[in-house]
Each structure stands twice: as C-alpha cells, then as structure tokens.
Coordinates of C-alpha atoms (C1' of nucleotides) in Angstrom, one line a residue:
Chain K
M176 CA 142.1 -28.7 115.5
K177 CA 142.2 -28.0 118.9
T178 CA 139.1 -27.8 121.0
N179 CA 139.2 -28.1 124.8
E180 CA 136.0 -26.3 125.3
T181 CA 133.1 -28.8 123.9
E182 CA 132.3 -28.6 120.4
T183 CA 129.6 -27.1 118.7
V184 CA 128.5 -27.3 115.1
Q185 CA 129.2 -23.9 113.2
S186 CA 125.9 -23.9 111.2
V187 CA 123.7 -24.9 114.2
E188 CA 124.8 -21.9 116.1
R189 CA 124.3 -19.6 113.1
A190 CA 121.1 -20.8 112.3
I191 CA 120.0 -20.3 116.0
E192 CA 121.7 -16.4 115.1
L193 CA 119.3 -16.3 112.6
L194 CA 116.1 -16.9 115.0
Y195 CA 117.4 -14.4 117.8
C196 CA 117.1 -11.6 114.7
F197 CA 113.6 -12.1 115.0
T198 CA 112.0 -9.5 118.1
T199 CA 109.0 -8.5 119.1
R200 CA 109.8 -4.8 117.2
T201 CA 110.6 -6.9 113.9
P202 CA 108.8 -10.1 113.8
E203 CA 109.1 -10.1 109.7
L204 CA 112.3 -9.8 108.2
S205 CA 113.8 -10.2 104.4
L206 CA 116.6 -12.1 103.7
N207 CA 118.7 -9.2 103.1
D208 CA 117.6 -8.0 107.1
I209 CA 119.0 -11.2 108.0
V210 CA 122.1 -10.6 105.9
K211 CA 122.6 -7.1 107.5
R212 CA 121.9 -8.0 111.0
T213 CA 124.0 -11.4 111.3
G214 CA 126.9 -10.4 108.9
L215 CA 126.8 -13.8 106.9
N216 CA 127.0 -14.7 103.4
R217 CA 123.3 -14.2 101.6
T218 CA 123.5 -17.6 100.3
T219 CA 124.4 -19.2 103.9
V220 CA 121.3 -17.2 105.4
F221 CA 119.3 -18.6 102.2
R222 CA 120.4 -22.0 103.1
L223 CA 119.9 -21.9 106.9
L224 CA 116.6 -20.4 106.3
S225 CA 115.4 -23.0 103.7
S226 CA 116.8 -25.7 106.9
L227 CA 114.7 -23.7 109.0
M228 CA 111.5 -23.5 106.9
K229 CA 111.6 -27.4 106.0
K230 CA 111.4 -27.9 110.0
E231 CA 108.9 -25.3 110.2
L232 CA 110.6 -23.1 112.6
I233 CA 110.2 -20.2 110.2
N234 CA 107.6 -19.3 107.9
K235 CA 107.6 -17.6 104.6
N236 CA 105.5 -14.6 103.8
A237 CA 105.1 -15.4 99.9
A238 CA 103.6 -11.9 99.3
M239 CA 105.9 -9.8 100.7
N240 CA 109.4 -12.2 100.7
T241 CA 109.8 -12.2 104.5
Y242 CA 110.3 -14.5 106.8
R243 CA 108.8 -15.1 110.5
L244 CA 109.1 -17.3 113.2
G245 CA 107.1 -20.7 113.4
L246 CA 104.0 -22.0 115.1
P247 CA 106.3 -24.8 117.0
F248 CA 107.4 -21.9 119.1
I249 CA 104.3 -21.8 120.9
H250 CA 104.5 -25.4 121.6
F251 CA 107.9 -25.5 122.6
A252 CA 106.9 -22.5 125.1
Q253 CA 104.0 -24.5 126.3
I254 CA 106.7 -27.6 127.2
V255 CA 108.9 -25.0 129.2
T256 CA 106.7 -23.1 130.6
E257 CA 104.9 -26.1 132.4
N258 CA 107.9 -27.9 133.7
L259 CA 109.4 -24.5 135.0
D260 CA 106.0 -23.6 136.2
L261 CA 105.3 -27.0 137.7
R262 CA 108.6 -27.4 140.0
K263 CA 108.8 -24.0 141.0
M264 CA 104.9 -23.7 142.2
A265 CA 104.9 -27.2 143.3
L266 CA 108.0 -26.2 145.8
P267 CA 105.8 -24.6 148.6
I268 CA 103.1 -26.7 148.2
M269 CA 105.2 -29.5 148.8
N270 CA 106.8 -28.0 152.1
E271 CA 102.9 -27.3 153.3
L272 CA 102.0 -31.0 152.5
N273 CA 105.9 -31.5 154.2
E274 CA 104.9 -29.8 157.6
I275 CA 101.4 -31.7 157.8
T276 CA 102.2 -34.9 157.2
K277 CA 106.3 -34.8 158.4
E278 CA 106.4 -37.6 155.5
T279 CA 108.5 -37.8 152.5
I280 CA 106.9 -35.5 149.6
S281 CA 107.7 -36.4 145.9
L282 CA 106.8 -34.6 142.5
N283 CA 107.1 -37.3 139.3
I284 CA 106.6 -36.9 135.8
I285 CA 106.6 -39.3 133.2
Q286 CA 109.5 -39.8 131.4
G287 CA 109.1 -42.3 128.0
A288 CA 107.7 -45.2 129.3
S289 CA 109.1 -44.6 133.0
R290 CA 108.3 -42.2 136.0
I291 CA 111.0 -40.1 137.4
C292 CA 111.2 -38.1 140.7
I293 CA 112.0 -34.6 139.5
E294 CA 111.8 -32.7 143.2
K295 CA 111.7 -34.3 146.6
L296 CA 111.0 -33.2 150.4
E297 CA 112.2 -35.4 152.6
G298 CA 110.3 -36.8 155.2
K299 CA 111.4 -35.0 159.4
E300 CA 111.1 -38.8 160.8
D301 CA 114.2 -40.6 161.6
I302 CA 113.4 -43.4 159.5
R303 CA 112.3 -41.7 156.3
Q304 CA 111.5 -42.9 152.6
F305 CA 114.7 -42.3 150.6
I306 CA 114.0 -41.0 146.7
N307 CA 116.7 -40.7 144.2
L308 CA 116.5 -37.5 141.8
G309 CA 115.5 -38.4 138.0
I310 CA 116.1 -42.1 138.2
P311 CA 113.3 -44.2 135.8
Y312 CA 111.1 -46.4 138.0
P313 CA 108.3 -48.6 136.2
L314 CA 104.7 -47.1 135.7
Y315 CA 103.0 -50.3 136.6
K316 CA 104.6 -50.4 140.4
G317 CA 103.8 -48.1 143.0
A318 CA 101.3 -45.6 143.7
S319 CA 103.5 -43.0 142.2
G320 CA 103.7 -44.7 139.2
K321 CA 100.8 -46.3 138.6
L322 CA 98.8 -42.7 139.3
L323 CA 100.7 -41.3 136.5
L324 CA 99.7 -44.5 134.2
A325 CA 96.0 -44.2 135.4
F326 CA 95.5 -40.6 134.0
S327 CA 97.6 -41.4 131.1
K328 CA 96.9 -42.3 127.3
D329 CA 95.7 -45.7 126.6
E330 CA 98.5 -46.2 123.9
L331 CA 100.9 -45.6 126.7
I332 CA 99.2 -47.9 129.1
E333 CA 99.1 -50.7 126.4
E334 CA 103.1 -50.0 125.9
V335 CA 103.7 -50.0 129.4
I336 CA 101.8 -53.3 129.8
E337 CA 103.9 -55.1 127.2
G338 CA 107.2 -54.0 128.5
S339 CA 106.3 -54.7 131.8
G340 CA 105.8 -58.5 131.8
L341 CA 103.3 -59.0 133.6
T342 CA 101.1 -62.2 133.8
K343 CA 97.5 -61.8 132.8
N344 CA 96.5 -62.0 136.1
E345 CA 98.9 -59.2 137.2
T346 CA 97.6 -57.2 134.0
A347 CA 94.0 -57.5 135.1
E348 CA 95.1 -56.3 138.8
L349 CA 96.9 -53.1 137.5
K350 CA 93.8 -52.3 135.0
K351 CA 91.5 -52.2 138.2
D352 CA 93.9 -50.6 139.6
L353 CA 94.0 -47.8 137.4
L354 CA 90.5 -47.7 137.0
L355 CA 90.2 -47.7 140.3
F356 CA 92.2 -44.6 140.5
Q357 CA 90.9 -42.6 138.1
E358 CA 87.8 -42.8 139.5
Q359 CA 88.7 -41.9 143.0
G360 CA 91.5 -39.3 142.2
F361 CA 94.0 -40.6 143.9
A362 CA 96.2 -43.9 144.5
F363 CA 97.2 -45.6 147.2
S364 CA 99.8 -48.4 147.9
M365 CA 101.2 -50.2 150.9
D366 CA 104.0 -52.5 150.9
E367 CA 103.6 -52.6 147.2
R368 CA 107.2 -51.6 145.5
I369 CA 109.0 -51.1 148.6
I370 CA 108.2 -53.8 151.5
G371 CA 107.1 -51.5 155.0
A372 CA 106.4 -48.4 152.9
F373 CA 103.0 -46.4 151.8
A374 CA 102.4 -43.9 149.0
I375 CA 99.6 -41.4 148.4
S376 CA 99.6 -40.0 145.3
T377 CA 97.6 -37.5 143.4
P378 CA 97.7 -36.1 139.4
I379 CA 98.4 -32.8 138.5
L380 CA 96.3 -31.5 135.4
N381 CA 96.6 -29.0 132.8
S382 CA 94.2 -26.1 131.3
Q383 CA 93.7 -29.0 128.9
Q384 CA 92.9 -31.5 131.4
Q385 CA 96.1 -33.6 130.4
L386 CA 98.4 -35.1 133.1
I387 CA 101.5 -33.2 134.0
G388 CA 102.8 -34.6 136.9
G389 CA 102.0 -36.6 140.0
L390 CA 102.3 -35.7 143.8
S391 CA 103.1 -38.2 146.1
I392 CA 103.8 -38.4 149.9
S393 CA 105.6 -41.9 151.3
G394 CA 106.4 -43.2 154.2
L395 CA 106.7 -46.0 156.7
S396 CA 103.4 -48.2 156.7
A397 CA 103.7 -48.4 160.2
R398 CA 103.0 -44.8 160.4
L399 CA 99.8 -44.7 158.5
D400 CA 97.1 -46.3 160.7
N401 CA 95.2 -43.2 162.2
N402 CA 96.2 -40.9 159.7
K403 CA 95.5 -42.3 156.1
Q404 CA 92.1 -40.2 155.4
L405 CA 94.4 -37.1 156.6
F406 CA 96.8 -37.7 154.1
I407 CA 94.6 -38.5 151.5
K408 CA 92.8 -35.4 151.9
A409 CA 95.8 -33.1 152.1
A410 CA 97.5 -34.7 149.1
I411 CA 94.3 -34.0 146.9
Q412 CA 94.0 -30.3 148.0
S413 CA 97.3 -29.6 147.6
A414 CA 97.5 -31.5 143.9
E415 CA 93.9 -29.5 143.0
K416 CA 95.7 -26.3 144.2
L417 CA 98.9 -27.0 141.7
S418 CA 96.4 -28.0 139.1
A419 CA 94.9 -24.8 139.6
M420 CA 97.8 -23.0 139.6
M421 CA 98.9 -24.6 136.0
G422 CA 95.6 -23.5 134.4
Y423 CA 93.4 -26.8 135.3
Q424 CA 89.9 -26.0 135.9
K425 CA 87.4 -28.2 137.3
L426 CA 84.7 -29.2 134.8
G427 CA 81.4 -28.1 135.9
G428 CA 78.8 -30.3 136.4
Chain W
M206 CA 125.7 -33.2 93.8
K207 CA 122.1 -32.3 92.3
T208 CA 119.9 -30.2 94.5
N209 CA 116.7 -29.5 92.6
E210 CA 114.9 -29.1 95.3
T211 CA 115.9 -26.2 97.6
E212 CA 119.2 -26.9 99.3
T213 CA 119.4 -27.6 103.0
V214 CA 121.6 -27.8 105.9
Q215 CA 122.1 -31.2 107.2
S216 CA 123.3 -30.6 110.7
V217 CA 120.8 -27.5 110.9
E218 CA 118.1 -30.0 110.4
R219 CA 119.1 -32.8 112.7
A220 CA 119.3 -29.9 115.6
I221 CA 115.9 -29.2 114.6
E222 CA 114.7 -32.7 115.3
L223 CA 116.5 -33.0 118.9
L224 CA 114.1 -30.0 119.7
Y225 CA 111.3 -31.9 118.4
C226 CA 112.2 -34.9 120.7
F227 CA 111.1 -32.6 123.5
T228 CA 107.4 -33.1 124.5
T229 CA 104.8 -31.9 127.2
R230 CA 105.2 -35.7 128.3
T231 CA 109.2 -36.1 127.9
P232 CA 110.4 -32.6 129.0
E233 CA 113.7 -34.1 130.2
L234 CA 115.7 -36.3 128.1
S235 CA 119.0 -37.8 128.4
L236 CA 121.6 -38.1 125.2
N237 CA 120.9 -41.4 125.3
D238 CA 117.0 -40.8 125.2
I239 CA 117.7 -38.3 122.1
V240 CA 119.8 -40.9 120.5
K241 CA 117.2 -43.7 120.6
R242 CA 114.7 -41.2 119.4
T243 CA 116.7 -39.9 116.8
G244 CA 118.6 -42.6 115.4
L245 CA 121.8 -40.3 115.3
N246 CA 125.3 -41.0 116.1
R247 CA 125.8 -40.6 119.9
T248 CA 128.7 -38.1 119.2
T249 CA 126.7 -36.3 116.8
V250 CA 124.0 -36.1 119.4
F251 CA 126.3 -34.9 121.7
R252 CA 127.5 -31.9 119.6
L253 CA 124.2 -31.0 118.3
L254 CA 123.2 -30.5 121.9
S255 CA 126.4 -28.2 123.0
S256 CA 126.0 -26.0 120.0
L257 CA 122.0 -25.9 121.2
M258 CA 123.0 -25.5 124.9
K259 CA 126.0 -22.8 123.8
K260 CA 123.1 -20.8 122.3
E261 CA 120.8 -21.4 125.5
L262 CA 117.9 -23.3 123.3
I263 CA 118.5 -26.3 125.5
N264 CA 119.8 -26.4 129.3
K265 CA 121.6 -29.1 131.1
N266 CA 120.2 -30.2 134.2
A267 CA 123.4 -31.4 135.5
A268 CA 122.2 -33.0 138.7
M269 CA 120.8 -35.5 136.7
N270 CA 122.5 -35.1 133.2
T271 CA 119.4 -34.8 131.3
Y272 CA 118.7 -32.0 128.9
R273 CA 115.4 -29.9 129.0
L274 CA 114.3 -26.9 126.2
G275 CA 115.8 -23.3 127.1
L276 CA 113.8 -20.0 128.2
P277 CA 114.1 -18.4 125.2
F278 CA 111.4 -20.5 123.4
I279 CA 108.6 -18.2 125.9
H280 CA 110.3 -15.1 124.0
F281 CA 110.1 -16.8 120.6
A282 CA 106.6 -17.6 121.5
Q283 CA 105.5 -14.3 122.3
I284 CA 106.8 -12.9 119.2
V285 CA 104.8 -15.4 117.2
T286 CA 101.9 -15.5 118.9
E287 CA 101.5 -11.6 119.4
N288 CA 101.8 -11.1 115.7
L289 CA 99.5 -14.1 114.9
D290 CA 96.8 -13.0 117.2
L291 CA 97.1 -9.6 116.2
R292 CA 96.5 -10.3 112.4
K293 CA 93.8 -12.7 113.1
M294 CA 91.9 -10.8 115.5
A295 CA 92.4 -7.6 114.1
L296 CA 90.4 -8.8 110.6
P297 CA 87.1 -9.3 112.4
I298 CA 87.4 -5.4 113.8
M299 CA 89.2 -4.1 111.0
N300 CA 85.6 -5.4 108.8
E301 CA 83.6 -3.7 111.5
L302 CA 85.6 -0.4 111.0
N303 CA 85.5 -0.7 107.2
E304 CA 81.6 -0.9 107.3
I305 CA 81.4 1.9 109.7
T306 CA 83.3 4.2 107.9
K307 CA 83.3 2.8 104.4
E308 CA 87.0 3.9 104.1
T309 CA 90.5 1.9 103.9
I310 CA 91.4 0.2 107.1
S311 CA 95.2 -0.4 107.6
L312 CA 97.0 -2.5 110.5
N313 CA 100.6 -1.2 110.7
I314 CA 103.5 -2.4 112.5
I315 CA 107.2 -1.3 113.2
Q316 CA 109.6 -2.9 111.4
G317 CA 113.3 -1.8 111.9
A318 CA 113.0 1.6 111.5
S319 CA 110.5 1.6 109.3
R320 CA 106.3 1.3 109.6
I321 CA 104.9 -1.5 107.0
C322 CA 101.2 -2.7 106.6
I323 CA 100.3 -6.0 107.4
E324 CA 96.9 -6.1 106.6
K325 CA 94.6 -3.9 104.9
L326 CA 90.8 -3.9 104.0
E327 CA 90.1 -1.2 100.8
G328 CA 87.2 1.0 101.3
K329 CA 84.2 0.9 99.6
E330 CA 84.0 4.3 97.8
D331 CA 85.0 4.6 93.9
I332 CA 87.9 6.9 94.8
R333 CA 90.0 4.7 97.5
Q334 CA 93.2 4.8 99.7
F335 CA 95.2 2.3 98.3
I336 CA 98.1 0.7 100.4
N337 CA 100.8 -1.6 99.7
L338 CA 101.4 -4.8 102.1
G339 CA 104.5 -5.1 103.5
I340 CA 106.2 -2.0 102.0
P341 CA 108.5 -0.1 104.6
Y342 CA 107.5 3.7 104.5
P343 CA 108.8 6.3 107.2
L344 CA 107.6 6.6 110.8
Y345 CA 108.2 10.4 110.7
K346 CA 105.6 10.8 108.1
G347 CA 101.8 10.5 107.8
A348 CA 99.4 9.7 111.1
S349 CA 100.0 6.1 110.5
G350 CA 103.9 6.2 110.9
K351 CA 104.1 9.2 113.4
L352 CA 101.5 7.2 115.8
L353 CA 103.6 3.8 116.4
L354 CA 106.5 6.4 116.8
A355 CA 104.7 8.2 119.3
F356 CA 104.3 4.9 121.5
S357 CA 108.0 3.8 120.6
K358 CA 110.9 4.1 123.0
D359 CA 112.8 7.3 123.0
E360 CA 115.9 5.3 121.3
L361 CA 114.0 4.7 118.5
I362 CA 112.7 8.0 118.4
E363 CA 116.3 9.1 118.3
E364 CA 117.6 6.9 115.8
V365 CA 114.6 8.0 113.0
I366 CA 114.7 11.5 114.0
E367 CA 118.6 11.2 113.1
G368 CA 117.9 9.0 109.7
S369 CA 115.2 11.3 108.7
G370 CA 117.2 14.3 107.2
L371 CA 114.9 16.8 109.4
T372 CA 115.3 20.0 110.0
K373 CA 115.6 21.6 113.4
N374 CA 112.6 23.0 112.9
E375 CA 111.0 19.7 111.4
T376 CA 112.1 17.6 114.2
A377 CA 110.4 20.3 117.0
E378 CA 107.5 20.1 115.0
L379 CA 107.3 16.1 115.0
K380 CA 108.2 15.9 118.7
K381 CA 105.3 18.3 119.3
D382 CA 103.0 16.0 117.1
L383 CA 104.2 13.0 118.7
L384 CA 103.3 14.4 122.6
L385 CA 100.3 15.2 121.4
F386 CA 99.3 12.1 119.7
Q387 CA 100.7 10.3 123.3
E388 CA 98.4 12.4 125.1
Q389 CA 94.9 12.2 123.3
G390 CA 95.8 8.8 122.4
F391 CA 95.3 8.5 118.7
A392 CA 97.1 10.1 115.4
F393 CA 95.3 12.6 112.7
S394 CA 97.0 14.1 109.5
M395 CA 95.5 15.4 106.3
D396 CA 97.5 16.0 103.1
E397 CA 100.8 15.2 104.8
R398 CA 102.2 12.2 103.4
I399 CA 99.7 11.7 100.5
I400 CA 98.1 15.1 99.3
G401 CA 94.5 15.0 99.4
A402 CA 94.0 12.2 101.7
F403 CA 93.7 12.0 105.6
A404 CA 94.6 9.2 108.5
I405 CA 93.5 8.5 111.5
S406 CA 95.8 6.1 113.8
T407 CA 95.2 4.6 116.8
P408 CA 97.5 2.5 119.0
I409 CA 97.4 -1.2 119.9
L410 CA 99.1 -2.2 123.3
N411 CA 100.1 -5.5 124.6
S412 CA 99.7 -6.8 128.3
Q413 CA 103.1 -5.2 128.8
Q414 CA 101.5 -1.9 127.7
Q415 CA 104.1 -2.0 124.7
L416 CA 102.9 -0.8 121.4
I417 CA 102.3 -3.7 119.4
G418 CA 101.1 -2.2 116.4
G419 CA 98.5 0.4 115.1
L420 CA 95.0 0.8 113.5
S421 CA 94.6 3.2 110.5
I422 CA 91.7 4.6 108.9
S423 CA 92.5 6.4 105.6
G424 CA 90.5 8.0 102.6
L425 CA 90.2 11.2 100.8
S426 CA 90.2 14.7 102.7
A427 CA 87.0 15.8 101.0
R428 CA 85.2 13.4 102.6
L429 CA 86.1 13.4 106.2
D430 CA 84.3 16.9 106.8
N431 CA 81.5 15.8 109.4
N432 CA 82.7 12.5 110.1
K433 CA 85.7 13.5 111.5
Q434 CA 84.9 12.7 115.2
L435 CA 82.8 9.8 114.9
F436 CA 85.5 8.6 112.7
I437 CA 88.1 8.9 115.6
K438 CA 85.4 7.6 117.9
A439 CA 85.4 4.5 116.1
A440 CA 88.9 4.0 115.7
I441 CA 89.7 4.4 119.5
Q442 CA 87.2 2.0 120.1
S443 CA 88.7 -0.4 117.9
A444 CA 92.0 -0.3 119.2
E445 CA 91.0 -0.5 122.4
K446 CA 88.8 -3.5 121.7
L447 CA 91.9 -5.2 119.8
S448 CA 94.4 -4.4 122.9
A449 CA 92.2 -6.0 125.2
M450 CA 92.2 -8.9 123.5
M451 CA 95.6 -8.8 123.2
G452 CA 95.8 -8.7 127.0
Y453 CA 96.0 -4.9 127.8
Q454 CA 94.7 -3.7 130.7
K455 CA 94.1 -0.1 130.8
L456 CA 95.6 1.4 134.2
G457 CA 93.4 2.0 136.8
G458 CA 93.4 5.7 138.0
Chain T
dA189 C1' 133.2 -58.3 145.2
dG190 C1' 133.9 -58.8 140.5
dA191 C1' 132.7 -58.3 135.8
dA192 C1' 130.1 -56.8 132.4
dC193 C1' 127.3 -53.3 130.9
dA194 C1' 125.5 -48.4 129.9
dC195 C1' 126.2 -43.6 129.6
dG196 C1' 128.6 -39.4 129.1
dT197 C1' 132.8 -37.3 127.3
dT198 C1' 136.8 -36.8 124.2
dT199 C1' 140.5 -37.7 120.4
dC200 C1' 141.0 -38.2 115.8
dA201 C1' 141.3 -39.2 110.3
dT202 C1' 138.3 -39.1 106.8
dA203 C1' 135.6 -37.2 103.3
dA204 C1' 131.1 -35.5 103.0
dT205 C1' 129.2 -31.3 103.3
dA206 C1' 128.9 -26.5 104.5
dT207 C1' 130.5 -22.6 102.4
dG208 C1' 131.1 -18.2 99.7
dG209 C1' 132.3 -16.5 94.8
dA210 C1' 130.0 -15.8 90.7
dA211 C1' 126.3 -15.9 87.7
dC212 C1' 121.3 -15.1 87.0
dA213 C1' 116.6 -13.6 87.0
dA214 C1' 113.6 -10.6 88.6
dT215 C1' 112.4 -6.4 90.2
dA216 C1' 112.7 -1.8 92.3
dG217 C1' 114.8 2.7 91.2
dA218 C1' 117.3 6.8 89.1
Chain E
dT156 C1' 115.9 2.8 79.8
dC157 C1' 119.8 1.6 82.3
dT158 C1' 121.4 0.8 87.2
dA159 C1' 121.1 -1.2 91.8
dT160 C1' 118.9 -4.4 95.1
dT161 C1' 117.1 -8.3 96.4
dG162 C1' 116.1 -13.6 96.1
dT163 C1' 117.9 -17.6 94.0
dT164 C1' 120.7 -21.2 91.9
dC165 C1' 125.4 -23.2 90.7
dC166 C1' 129.9 -25.2 91.5
dA167 C1' 134.7 -26.0 92.7
dT168 C1' 137.1 -26.2 97.5
dA169 C1' 138.7 -26.7 101.7
dT170 C1' 136.4 -26.5 105.8
dT171 C1' 133.7 -28.6 109.3
dA172 C1' 130.8 -32.2 110.3
dT173 C1' 130.7 -36.9 111.1
dG174 C1' 131.2 -41.5 113.2
dA175 C1' 134.5 -45.1 115.2
dA176 C1' 136.9 -46.2 118.6
dA177 C1' 138.3 -45.2 123.0
dC178 C1' 138.3 -43.6 127.9
dG179 C1' 136.3 -42.6 132.8
dT180 C1' 132.6 -43.5 135.4
dG181 C1' 129.0 -45.3 137.5
dT182 C1' 125.3 -49.1 137.7
dT183 C1' 124.0 -53.3 137.7
dC184 C1' 123.9 -57.9 137.7
dT185 C1' 125.9 -62.3 139.1

DNA sequence: AGAACACGTTTCATAATATGGAACAATAGA
DNA sequence: TCTATTGTTCCATATTATGAAACGTGTTCT
C-alpha cells in the first residue's frame, strides 16, 4: 500500500464524518439519517456511533432513537476559544506595553509542568532579552514561571516542587514568593533565571477566575532603576485589560 | 471474538482519547506529550493525529511542532448548547403558557425537511391535543410547521415545496401564509392539519437572528373563541422571552 | 566539538481489527 | 395481516490498523 501523503486512519475519518452530519438545523439524527448522509454501511455507522457514545461525544435520545452531539464539545470549544482569543487579543495589548517600556514582552502559558512562551514582542533597545517560542522552562524559576505557579492549583505546585530538586530552604523561599506574588498580583525577579535580566509578570484570568496565562516584561536589569514602578503599573493594567477581555470580572468587595 | 457489550471501534476510541488530552491548562501538546499521556505507540498517535488534522479537529502549530484543538469544535459546541439550552430553558416558559392557556404546549425544531416536536406539555382540559415526540411532520402544513418554514432560508422553502406535491394554487397559498406569518411574527391555523384543532405558533431566534425552533399552543377549535387574542399575545411574549435567553436581540429601529 | 539522546516521521511485515453481508427483532405502514 | 423500514447482532473475510525498527534532524550533555 503506497502512502506518500501522510497516512491516516479510515475509521477515525469516518467517525468524524458522522460528527459533521450534525448541524444547527439537524441536531438530532437517527442512525438511518446518518447512513443516508454519509453513504456508509449501516453496521459501520452503528459501530462508529457506539464508539462515539462510549466516549460521550454522542448521546442517544432513547425515547426517539436519535443521536445528538454530547456535552464534551462545550468543553473542547472552551479550550479552543480561550487560547484563540488569548493570543489574538493579547497582541495589541502587548504592543502597547512594548511601546511604553521598549522592552521585550512575552505571553506565557502552562504546559504540563512547565511554562512555555506562545507569543513575544522583542524589545526596542539594542541589547534585548531574547525569548524562544514554545520551549518549556521551569515553573519554579524566574518571574514568568513563578507567577504562573502562584496562580495554579496546589496539586500542580506540589508536583512542580517534587520534580524540581529544590532543597528545603529553596522550597520554603519559593513558597514565600508564590504567596507574595498572589497577594500583590504580580511577580518580579532580577538576576534570577538569567543574570543581568529582570522580569515583571502579571496573571491573565478567565471568567471562572482561573489562570489562563501570564504577561511578562523582561529586559536588562541595568535599565530598570527608575522605571520599575511604571513598568509594574503598566503590566498590571495590561493584564487586567486582557483578563476582562477573557471574561474575567473583578470580585466586588 | 465475543462481544456481548455493543461493539466499538478501537481506533476511534483512541482518537477521542487524544482529544481528551487537551485541556484549558494544556491546550498545546507535542506528539510526545500525547504519547506520554495516552500510553499509545508513537506511530499510532502520529497516525491518529494525521487523521484528526485531515478532518480539521486538530491543528498543527508548525512553528513549534505542537498540536491544538481545531475551530470546528466551536461550531459543534454551538449545536450542543443551542439545543440543550433551548429545551432546558423552554420548559419553565412552556409551563407558564400551559398555566395561562390550559392547552397543550409544544416545542418544535426543523429536522432535515420536516418538523419534529422535542418537548411537550399536555393541556389540562379533558379533551387534549395529543402530540408525538420526535415524529417528523411536514413543514408545509399546520401552524407549527409553516411557522418554522416562514423563518427558514429560501432554499429550504423551495426544497420543501418540491417534495410536498402541492399544486400551484396550494403553493401560492402557502407562500402567502409564510409571508403573513413572517410579518406578524406568529402563525395561526384552524382545522388545517387536524380537523377540530387550532394552533398558534411563534418563532424562537438566536443571537444571529436565526430560527432555532418554534413554540406552539394547540387545542380544540371549539374552545378558542374569546381567547384567541390572549393566547397569541401570551405565545409571542413567551417566544420573545425564550429568544432573549438564547441571545437574540431585537433590532433597534 | 563529538557523542548520546530525544523527537518527529517513514517504511514495512504481520495479524489484529474493522468491515459489510446476512439474519434477526421490533416497529410502522399498507 | 402482510410488507417495508429501521435498529441491532453475528460472523467470515481481508482490509486496515498496528508497532517495531530505521531514518533524519535537532538538542543536550560531556
């Protein structure tokens, strides 16, 4: 069997074709409806539907022997839109921050037990903080990582600490930082992950008050001096604007 | 091979497991991430991903060799929520209508080129309009069907008329009705699909001004007399309330 | 700089697995 | 009542999914 184009799995493709049969106009389909629409064998459709049902992508309306799309799609869509929106909506705000600070701006998310940068704007100064897109960095080091960790669930924090190889003292130090960052709503570091560099990082939250990413300013420590308060203020404002766009609402007092 | 429990397709189940690897926290995964999470063979995951990508359920971030969920999920979620919400939110409103009118209340949607009832509340009178859930009825007959048709795309109207076997005169009559229903925002019929019965039907629209269903009051013609205007008003109010819940916003003049 | 490693991708032989025809049950329609 | 339609189960077949191995590339470690 020649497969120059990348190989695919027939049954999976067919199963997805079933999903595409459902539309706003036709949200409920009988087995036979699907057979007609796809042209597949009745038995095959039945088996594919069973598989989709087992994994909850399809629900059966027993009363009328029809099938419809399952609840997990709502969750999947949330994942898609959240990240789609985050990146898209972040860019103009990152640009603003970049104009104000002239430093490198980055957008980070948690990936497993690491942090990765999913978007960056390099600084305008001759000596810039360089950032790699998509490379995993530890969550227990540097402002960007620790900020994300500070707003994460305790389980993740424990998991990260375990895998970090930090000493007891270092762990205590880290936990103190996390608490501080949580309280003040931003993270600051200097000469920590990279000697000679500073970073300020702020949390982006969604409508359920969950962390979905972090916005960071980073640059040369030497340039920070009189700008620190300004940068922090700008970073917080930007993150709050982004959070609002992602549906976050500040809890009223 | 003994399969007492309903048979399923391994590769489809596995493909779905891949989808479930993506979460709000980990919206971007590398092939290897997925291999670790699922415990599946690397080649298998690669092939499943290729299949999912071909059908656009997964996108590849070429820059960093990661995968993420595709846009179609947004569409699927729309289908799910629309119908989920519709039925759930409709029930209390249908109850209100039922209290006011004492007649049978039904919730209808378009299914292919037919109308089906997806929810009903039977009347409180001794002689009631009985309604079958999930049975397809023609769209060109009766208030409930014609209302749905009136708010549908021209293509569907043409398709329905073609399959209806209506004469030229009857078609003209139907089109006149559709226009009337569209203008006045409700449909009324008497002794049409069922002799001795009346029906009043009102449209439920979503945020994109699209029809997603219809709300109907139906009962014995003999009981209607002095209630007709009251029923129409109540039906319109209920449908508007439901539409608002589904995101519909009246166009400002 | 060189070696070892990790990761994505391709190839290929194997048999496990998906497939569709046929038969069955249940229900609706004539 | 008989026929047609639809959902479901069973089964033999070979198509199709599978995983080991190998390849190419880029990264990390020493």
